[in-house]
């Protein structure tokens, strides 16, 4: 739903074909967000379990990978291929160093 409401529903198509493409793009974006969140949560859970921090591990287990509050859907994005994948360790560093 969050993806569908981005930009005030302005991404809808003018015909059936455009609407179908828009829906598939929204589905792809949703799957990418779930994968990204799952990778972060898995890394955090592994870290907290390895360090014996059961309280933070329990909190991590309760977080849904479907959440999107951590993603700016209205942002400006650069899709230039830098040849580098996001470093999950670097992304989670502020959390695990806390």
mmCIF file of N, CA and C in Angstrom:
data_model
loop_
_atom_site.group_PDB
_atom_site.id
_atom_site.type_symbol
_atom_site.label_atom_id
_atom_site.label_comp_id
_atom_site.label_asym_id
_atom_site.label_seq_id
_atom_site.Cartn_x
_atom_site.Cartn_y
_atom_site.Cartn_z
ATOM 1 N N UNK A 1 0.811 -1.198 0.000
ATOM 2 C CA UNK A 1 0.000 0.000 0.000
ATOM 3 C C UNK A 1 0.845 1.248 0.000
ATOM 4 N N UNK A 2 1.953 1.232 0.750
ATOM 5 C CA UNK A 2 2.812 2.407 0.800
ATOM 6 C C UNK A 2 3.373 2.712 -0.572
ATOM 7 N N UNK A 3 3.751 1.692 -1.285
ATOM 8 C CA UNK A 3 4.293 1.888 -2.626
ATOM 9 C C UNK A 3 3.206 2.427 -3.544
ATOM 10 N N UNK A 4 2.008 1.937 -3.401
ATOM 11 C CA UNK A 4 0.899 2.362 -4.257
ATOM 12 C C UNK A 4 0.520 3.814 -4.027
ATOM 13 N N UNK A 5 0.782 4.347 -2.846
ATOM 14 C CA UNK A 5 0.370 5.717 -2.550
ATOM 15 C C UNK A 5 1.482 6.737 -2.733
ATOM 16 N N UNK A 6 2.653 6.316 -3.169
ATOM 17 C CA UNK A 6 3.756 7.246 -3.384
ATOM 18 C C UNK A 6 3.347 8.268 -4.437
ATOM 19 N N UNK A 7 3.703 9.509 -4.192
ATOM 20 C CA UNK A 7 3.441 10.589 -5.146
ATOM 21 C C UNK A 7 1.943 10.756 -5.409
ATOM 22 N N UNK A 8 1.112 10.514 -4.415
ATOM 23 C CA UNK A 8 -0.320 10.712 -4.557
ATOM 24 C C UNK A 8 -0.957 9.878 -5.645
ATOM 25 N N UNK A 9 -0.506 8.651 -5.780
ATOM 26 C CA UNK A 9 -1.025 7.729 -6.806
ATOM 27 C C UNK A 9 -0.786 8.228 -8.228
ATOM 28 N N UNK A 10 0.222 9.034 -8.428
ATOM 29 C CA UNK A 10 0.483 9.606 -9.749
ATOM 30 C C UNK A 10 1.177 8.645 -10.704
ATOM 31 N N UNK A 11 1.625 7.501 -10.235
ATOM 32 C CA UNK A 11 2.361 6.576 -11.097
ATOM 33 C C UNK A 11 1.453 5.620 -11.862
ATOM 34 N N UNK A 12 0.181 5.731 -11.707
ATOM 35 C CA UNK A 12 -0.746 4.840 -12.407
ATOM 36 C C UNK A 12 -0.681 5.101 -13.904
ATOM 37 N N UNK A 13 -0.982 4.081 -14.685
ATOM 38 C CA UNK A 13 -0.933 4.204 -16.140
ATOM 39 C C UNK A 13 -2.228 4.725 -16.729
ATOM 40 N N UNK A 14 -2.176 4.977 -18.025
ATOM 41 C CA UNK A 14 -3.347 5.499 -18.734
ATOM 42 C C UNK A 14 -4.128 4.407 -19.435
ATOM 43 N N UNK A 15 -3.552 3.212 -19.509
ATOM 44 C CA UNK A 15 -4.263 2.098 -20.140
ATOM 45 C C UNK A 15 -3.921 0.814 -19.394
ATOM 46 N N UNK A 16 -4.550 -0.271 -19.772
ATOM 47 C CA UNK A 16 -4.369 -1.550 -19.066
ATOM 48 C C UNK A 16 -2.913 -1.996 -19.053
ATOM 49 N N UNK A 17 -2.225 -1.826 -20.155
ATOM 50 C CA UNK A 17 -0.828 -2.248 -20.251
ATOM 51 C C UNK A 17 0.055 -1.455 -19.291
ATOM 52 N N UNK A 18 -0.116 -0.138 -19.252
ATOM 53 C CA UNK A 18 0.673 0.698 -18.349
ATOM 54 C C UNK A 18 0.363 0.385 -16.889
ATOM 55 N N UNK A 19 -0.894 0.133 -16.588
ATOM 56 C CA UNK A 19 -1.276 -0.217 -15.216
ATOM 57 C C UNK A 19 -0.651 -1.550 -14.816
ATOM 58 N N UNK A 20 -0.647 -2.514 -15.719
ATOM 59 C CA UNK A 20 -0.034 -3.818 -15.433
ATOM 60 C C UNK A 20 1.461 -3.660 -15.189
ATOM 61 N N UNK A 21 2.122 -2.845 -15.996
ATOM 62 C CA UNK A 21 3.560 -2.607 -15.810
ATOM 63 C C UNK A 21 3.805 -1.920 -14.476
ATOM 64 N N UNK A 22 2.989 -0.916 -14.137
ATOM 65 C CA UNK A 22 3.148 -0.220 -12.873
ATOM 66 C C UNK A 22 2.992 -1.190 -11.702
ATOM 67 N N UNK A 23 1.992 -2.057 -11.780
ATOM 68 C CA UNK A 23 1.766 -3.027 -10.708
ATOM 69 C C UNK A 23 2.937 -3.994 -10.569
ATOM 70 N N UNK A 24 3.503 -4.431 -11.678
ATOM 71 C CA UNK A 24 4.662 -5.333 -11.611
ATOM 72 C C UNK A 24 5.879 -4.615 -11.043
ATOM 73 N N UNK A 25 6.061 -3.350 -11.399
ATOM 74 C CA UNK A 25 7.168 -2.568 -10.838
ATOM 75 C C UNK A 25 6.997 -2.398 -9.328
ATOM 76 N N UNK A 26 5.772 -2.134 -8.890
ATOM 77 C CA UNK A 26 5.500 -1.997 -7.458
ATOM 78 C C UNK A 26 5.783 -3.311 -6.737
ATOM 79 N N UNK A 27 5.424 -4.426 -7.357
ATOM 80 C CA UNK A 27 5.686 -5.740 -6.765
ATOM 81 C C UNK A 27 7.195 -5.997 -6.669
ATOM 82 N N UNK A 28 7.938 -5.635 -7.715
ATOM 83 C CA UNK A 28 9.393 -5.794 -7.702
ATOM 84 C C UNK A 28 10.016 -4.943 -6.600
ATOM 85 N N UNK A 29 9.563 -3.709 -6.472
ATOM 86 C CA UNK A 29 10.076 -2.833 -5.432
ATOM 87 C C UNK A 29 9.764 -3.388 -4.045
ATOM 88 N N UNK A 30 8.555 -3.883 -3.843
ATOM 89 C CA UNK A 30 8.184 -4.473 -2.551
ATOM 90 C C UNK A 30 9.080 -5.665 -2.227
ATOM 91 N N UNK A 31 9.331 -6.518 -3.204
ATOM 92 C CA UNK A 31 10.202 -7.676 -2.976
ATOM 93 C C UNK A 31 11.625 -7.245 -2.657
ATOM 94 N N UNK A 32 12.114 -6.197 -3.322
ATOM 95 C CA UNK A 32 13.462 -5.691 -3.041
ATOM 96 C C UNK A 32 13.544 -5.150 -1.617
ATOM 97 N N UNK A 33 12.509 -4.429 -1.180
ATOM 98 C CA UNK A 33 12.493 -3.899 0.186
ATOM 99 C C UNK A 33 12.476 -5.023 1.217
ATOM 100 N N UNK A 34 11.683 -6.040 0.970
ATOM 101 C CA UNK A 34 11.613 -7.179 1.897
ATOM 102 C C UNK A 34 12.955 -7.895 1.956
ATOM 103 N N UNK A 35 13.603 -8.081 0.813
ATOM 104 C CA UNK A 35 14.920 -8.730 0.794
ATOM 105 C C UNK A 35 15.938 -7.887 1.561
ATOM 106 N N UNK A 36 15.973 -6.589 1.292
ATOM 107 C CA UNK A 36 16.913 -5.682 1.953
ATOM 108 C C UNK A 36 16.701 -5.708 3.465
ATOM 109 N N UNK A 37 15.453 -5.575 3.899
ATOM 110 C CA UNK A 37 15.152 -5.611 5.327
ATOM 111 C C UNK A 37 15.500 -6.966 5.943
ATOM 112 N N UNK A 38 15.236 -8.052 5.222
ATOM 113 C CA UNK A 38 15.557 -9.393 5.726
ATOM 114 C C UNK A 38 17.056 -9.566 5.904
ATOM 115 N N UNK A 39 17.833 -9.044 4.963
ATOM 116 C CA UNK A 39 19.293 -9.134 5.076
ATOM 117 C C UNK A 39 19.784 -8.377 6.304
ATOM 118 N N UNK A 40 19.242 -7.199 6.533
ATOM 119 C CA UNK A 40 19.632 -6.409 7.702
ATOM 120 C C UNK A 40 19.228 -7.126 8.991
ATOM 121 N N UNK A 41 17.989 -7.591 9.057
ATOM 122 C CA UNK A 41 17.517 -8.270 10.268
ATOM 123 C C UNK A 41 18.289 -9.551 10.538
ATOM 124 N N UNK A 42 18.610 -10.307 9.504
ATOM 125 C CA UNK A 42 19.389 -11.539 9.678
ATOM 126 C C UNK A 42 20.773 -11.232 10.225
ATOM 127 N N UNK A 43 21.383 -10.179 9.697
ATOM 128 C CA UNK A 43 22.714 -9.795 10.180
ATOM 129 C C UNK A 43 22.651 -9.370 11.643
ATOM 130 N N UNK A 44 21.660 -8.547 11.973
ATOM 131 C CA UNK A 44 21.514 -8.103 13.360
ATOM 132 C C UNK A 44 21.243 -9.272 14.298
ATOM 133 N N UNK A 45 20.350 -10.160 13.907
ATOM 134 C CA UNK A 45 20.022 -11.307 14.754
ATOM 135 C C UNK A 45 21.252 -12.178 14.979
ATOM 136 N N UNK A 46 22.001 -12.436 13.925
ATOM 137 C CA UNK A 46 23.226 -13.227 14.061
ATOM 138 C C UNK A 46 24.210 -12.581 15.015
ATOM 139 N N UNK A 47 24.355 -11.270 14.907
ATOM 140 C CA UNK A 47 25.278 -10.549 15.793
ATOM 141 C C UNK A 47 24.815 -10.629 17.245
ATOM 142 N N UNK A 48 23.540 -10.346 17.485
ATOM 143 C CA UNK A 48 23.037 -10.343 18.860
ATOM 144 C C UNK A 48 23.075 -11.737 19.480
ATOM 145 N N UNK A 49 22.793 -12.761 18.696
ATOM 146 C CA UNK A 49 22.884 -14.129 19.219
ATOM 147 C C UNK A 49 24.334 -14.509 19.499
ATOM 148 N N UNK A 50 25.249 -14.101 18.625
ATOM 149 C CA UNK A 50 26.664 -14.433 18.820
ATOM 150 C C UNK A 50 27.253 -13.732 20.038
ATOM 151 N N UNK A 51 26.760 -12.531 20.336
ATOM 152 C CA UNK A 51 27.280 -11.795 21.488
ATOM 153 C C UNK A 51 26.484 -12.059 22.759
ATOM 154 N N UNK A 52 25.453 -12.892 22.661
ATOM 155 C CA UNK A 52 24.669 -13.255 23.835
ATOM 156 C C UNK A 52 23.697 -12.186 24.296
ATOM 157 N N UNK A 53 23.391 -11.226 23.445
ATOM 158 C CA UNK A 53 22.453 -10.164 23.808
ATOM 159 C C UNK A 53 21.034 -10.623 23.467
ATOM 160 N N UNK A 54 20.457 -11.402 24.372
ATOM 161 C CA UNK A 54 19.144 -12.003 24.122
ATOM 162 C C UNK A 54 18.030 -10.960 24.049
ATOM 163 N N UNK A 55 18.153 -9.881 24.791
ATOM 164 C CA UNK A 55 17.119 -8.836 24.755
ATOM 165 C C UNK A 55 17.016 -8.220 23.355
ATOM 166 N N UNK A 56 18.153 -7.838 22.792
ATOM 167 C CA UNK A 56 18.140 -7.251 21.446
ATOM 168 C C UNK A 56 17.802 -8.296 20.387
ATOM 169 N N UNK A 57 18.192 -9.536 20.606
ATOM 170 C CA UNK A 57 17.834 -10.609 19.669
ATOM 171 C C UNK A 57 16.319 -10.793 19.643
ATOM 172 N N UNK A 58 15.688 -10.739 20.811
ATOM 173 C CA UNK A 58 14.232 -10.890 20.882
ATOM 174 C C UNK A 58 13.526 -9.730 20.184
ATOM 175 N N UNK A 59 14.042 -8.528 20.360
ATOM 176 C CA UNK A 59 13.463 -7.362 19.680
ATOM 177 C C UNK A 59 13.606 -7.522 18.172
ATOM 178 N N UNK A 60 14.769 -7.975 17.729
ATOM 179 C CA UNK A 60 15.021 -8.161 16.294
ATOM 180 C C UNK A 60 14.085 -9.209 15.717
ATOM 181 N N UNK A 61 13.852 -10.286 16.461
ATOM 182 C CA UNK A 61 12.935 -11.336 15.989
ATOM 183 C C UNK A 61 11.510 -10.804 15.810
ATOM 184 N N UNK A 62 11.152 -9.788 16.569
ATOM 185 C CA UNK A 62 9.788 -9.250 16.522
ATOM 186 C C UNK A 62 9.574 -8.241 15.388
ATOM 187 N N UNK A 63 10.647 -7.810 14.745
ATOM 188 C CA UNK A 63 10.531 -6.819 13.670
ATOM 189 C C UNK A 63 10.175 -7.515 12.365
ATOM 190 N N UNK A 64 9.244 -6.945 11.645
ATOM 191 C CA UNK A 64 8.805 -7.518 10.370
ATOM 192 C C UNK A 64 9.677 -7.018 9.221
ATOM 193 N N UNK A 65 10.125 -7.922 8.353
ATOM 194 C CA UNK A 65 10.887 -7.480 7.182
ATOM 195 C C UNK A 65 10.010 -6.760 6.161
ATOM 196 N N UNK A 66 8.706 -6.771 6.374
ATOM 197 C CA UNK A 66 7.786 -6.096 5.458
ATOM 198 C C UNK A 66 7.676 -4.608 5.809
ATOM 199 N N UNK A 67 8.183 -4.204 6.961
ATOM 200 C CA UNK A 67 8.128 -2.797 7.360
ATOM 201 C C UNK A 67 8.870 -1.942 6.339
ATOM 202 N N UNK A 68 8.412 -0.731 6.137
ATOM 203 C CA UNK A 68 9.045 0.139 5.154
ATOM 204 C C UNK A 68 9.347 1.529 5.705
ATOM 205 N N UNK A 69 9.157 1.740 7.011
ATOM 206 C CA UNK A 69 9.392 3.046 7.608
ATOM 207 C C UNK A 69 10.843 3.498 7.463
ATOM 208 N N UNK A 70 11.753 2.539 7.317
ATOM 209 C CA UNK A 70 13.163 2.870 7.185
ATOM 210 C C UNK A 70 13.559 3.213 5.750
ATOM 211 N N UNK A 71 12.603 3.208 4.834
ATOM 212 C CA UNK A 71 12.873 3.467 3.424
ATOM 213 C C UNK A 71 12.174 4.758 3.008
ATOM 214 N N UNK A 72 12.911 5.656 2.358
ATOM 215 C CA UNK A 72 12.335 6.899 1.849
ATOM 216 C C UNK A 72 11.834 6.645 0.433
ATOM 217 N N UNK A 73 10.547 6.365 0.300
ATOM 218 C CA UNK A 73 9.982 6.050 -1.009
ATOM 219 C C UNK A 73 9.834 7.278 -1.896
ATOM 220 N N UNK A 74 9.941 8.463 -1.328
ATOM 221 C CA UNK A 74 9.811 9.689 -2.119
ATOM 222 C C UNK A 74 11.166 10.318 -2.411
ATOM 223 N N UNK A 75 12.225 9.605 -2.135
ATOM 224 C CA UNK A 75 13.563 10.148 -2.310
ATOM 225 C C UNK A 75 14.014 10.198 -3.760
ATOM 226 N N UNK A 76 15.203 10.729 -3.942
ATOM 227 C CA UNK A 76 15.852 10.759 -5.243
ATOM 228 C C UNK A 76 16.926 9.687 -5.222
ATOM 229 N N UNK A 77 16.940 8.847 -6.242
ATOM 230 C CA UNK A 77 17.843 7.707 -6.254
ATOM 231 C C UNK A 77 18.729 7.735 -7.483
ATOM 232 N N UNK A 78 19.957 7.297 -7.308
ATOM 233 C CA UNK A 78 20.916 7.187 -8.394
ATOM 234 C C UNK A 78 21.141 5.703 -8.643
ATOM 235 N N UNK A 79 20.791 5.241 -9.828
ATOM 236 C CA UNK A 79 20.911 3.825 -10.146
ATOM 237 C C UNK A 79 22.159 3.522 -10.968
ATOM 238 N N UNK A 80 23.173 4.364 -10.844
ATOM 239 C CA UNK A 80 24.430 4.120 -11.528
ATOM 240 C C UNK A 80 25.066 2.859 -10.962
ATOM 241 N N UNK A 81 25.516 1.990 -11.827
ATOM 242 C CA UNK A 81 26.153 0.750 -11.389
ATOM 243 C C UNK A 81 27.583 1.048 -10.962
ATOM 244 N N UNK A 82 27.828 0.988 -9.663
ATOM 245 C CA UNK A 82 29.171 1.230 -9.143
ATOM 246 C C UNK A 82 29.958 -0.063 -9.022
ATOM 247 N N UNK A 83 29.288 -1.187 -9.244
ATOM 248 C CA UNK A 83 29.953 -2.478 -9.112
ATOM 249 C C UNK A 83 30.061 -2.949 -7.675
ATOM 250 N N UNK A 84 29.530 -2.159 -6.736
ATOM 251 C CA UNK A 84 29.589 -2.521 -5.322
ATOM 252 C C UNK A 84 28.185 -2.790 -4.804
ATOM 253 N N UNK A 85 28.063 -3.820 -4.007
ATOM 254 C CA UNK A 85 26.798 -4.114 -3.332
ATOM 255 C C UNK A 85 26.770 -3.387 -1.991
ATOM 256 N N UNK A 86 25.591 -3.094 -1.470
ATOM 257 C CA UNK A 86 25.530 -2.475 -0.143
ATOM 258 C C UNK A 86 26.206 -3.371 0.894
ATOM 259 N N UNK A 87 26.962 -2.764 1.779
ATOM 260 C CA UNK A 87 27.658 -3.490 2.840
ATOM 261 C C UNK A 87 26.752 -3.535 4.073
ATOM 262 N N UNK A 88 26.139 -4.690 4.301
ATOM 263 C CA UNK A 88 25.194 -4.829 5.413
ATOM 264 C C UNK A 88 25.889 -4.574 6.752
ATOM 265 N N UNK A 89 27.142 -4.986 6.879
ATOM 266 C CA UNK A 89 27.879 -4.732 8.126
ATOM 267 C C UNK A 89 28.015 -3.239 8.383
ATOM 268 N N UNK A 90 28.273 -2.488 7.333
ATOM 269 C CA UNK A 90 28.408 -1.037 7.467
ATOM 270 C C UNK A 90 27.059 -0.393 7.789
ATOM 271 N N UNK A 91 26.003 -0.892 7.168
ATOM 272 C CA UNK A 91 24.662 -0.352 7.405
ATOM 273 C C UNK A 91 24.228 -0.591 8.851
ATOM 274 N N UNK A 92 24.548 -1.759 9.394
ATOM 275 C CA UNK A 92 24.110 -2.108 10.751
ATOM 276 C C UNK A 92 25.092 -1.657 11.835
ATOM 277 N N UNK A 93 26.233 -1.135 11.443
ATOM 278 C CA UNK A 93 27.256 -0.751 12.422
ATOM 279 C C UNK A 93 26.735 0.195 13.509
ATOM 280 N N UNK A 94 25.973 1.243 13.173
ATOM 281 C CA UNK A 94 25.476 2.116 14.251
ATOM 282 C C UNK A 94 24.584 1.385 15.258
ATOM 283 N N UNK A 95 23.926 0.335 14.834
ATOM 284 C CA UNK A 95 23.040 -0.411 15.731
ATOM 285 C C UNK A 95 23.839 -1.367 16.601
ATOM 286 N N UNK A 96 24.764 -2.107 16.001
ATOM 287 C CA UNK A 96 25.505 -3.113 16.770
ATOM 288 C C UNK A 96 26.561 -2.479 17.660
ATOM 289 N N UNK A 97 27.012 -1.267 17.324
ATOM 290 C CA UNK A 97 28.005 -0.585 18.155
ATOM 291 C C UNK A 97 27.373 0.148 19.325
ATOM 292 N N UNK A 98 26.038 0.178 19.355
ATOM 293 C CA UNK A 98 25.317 0.898 20.410
ATOM 294 C C UNK A 98 25.413 0.164 21.722
#
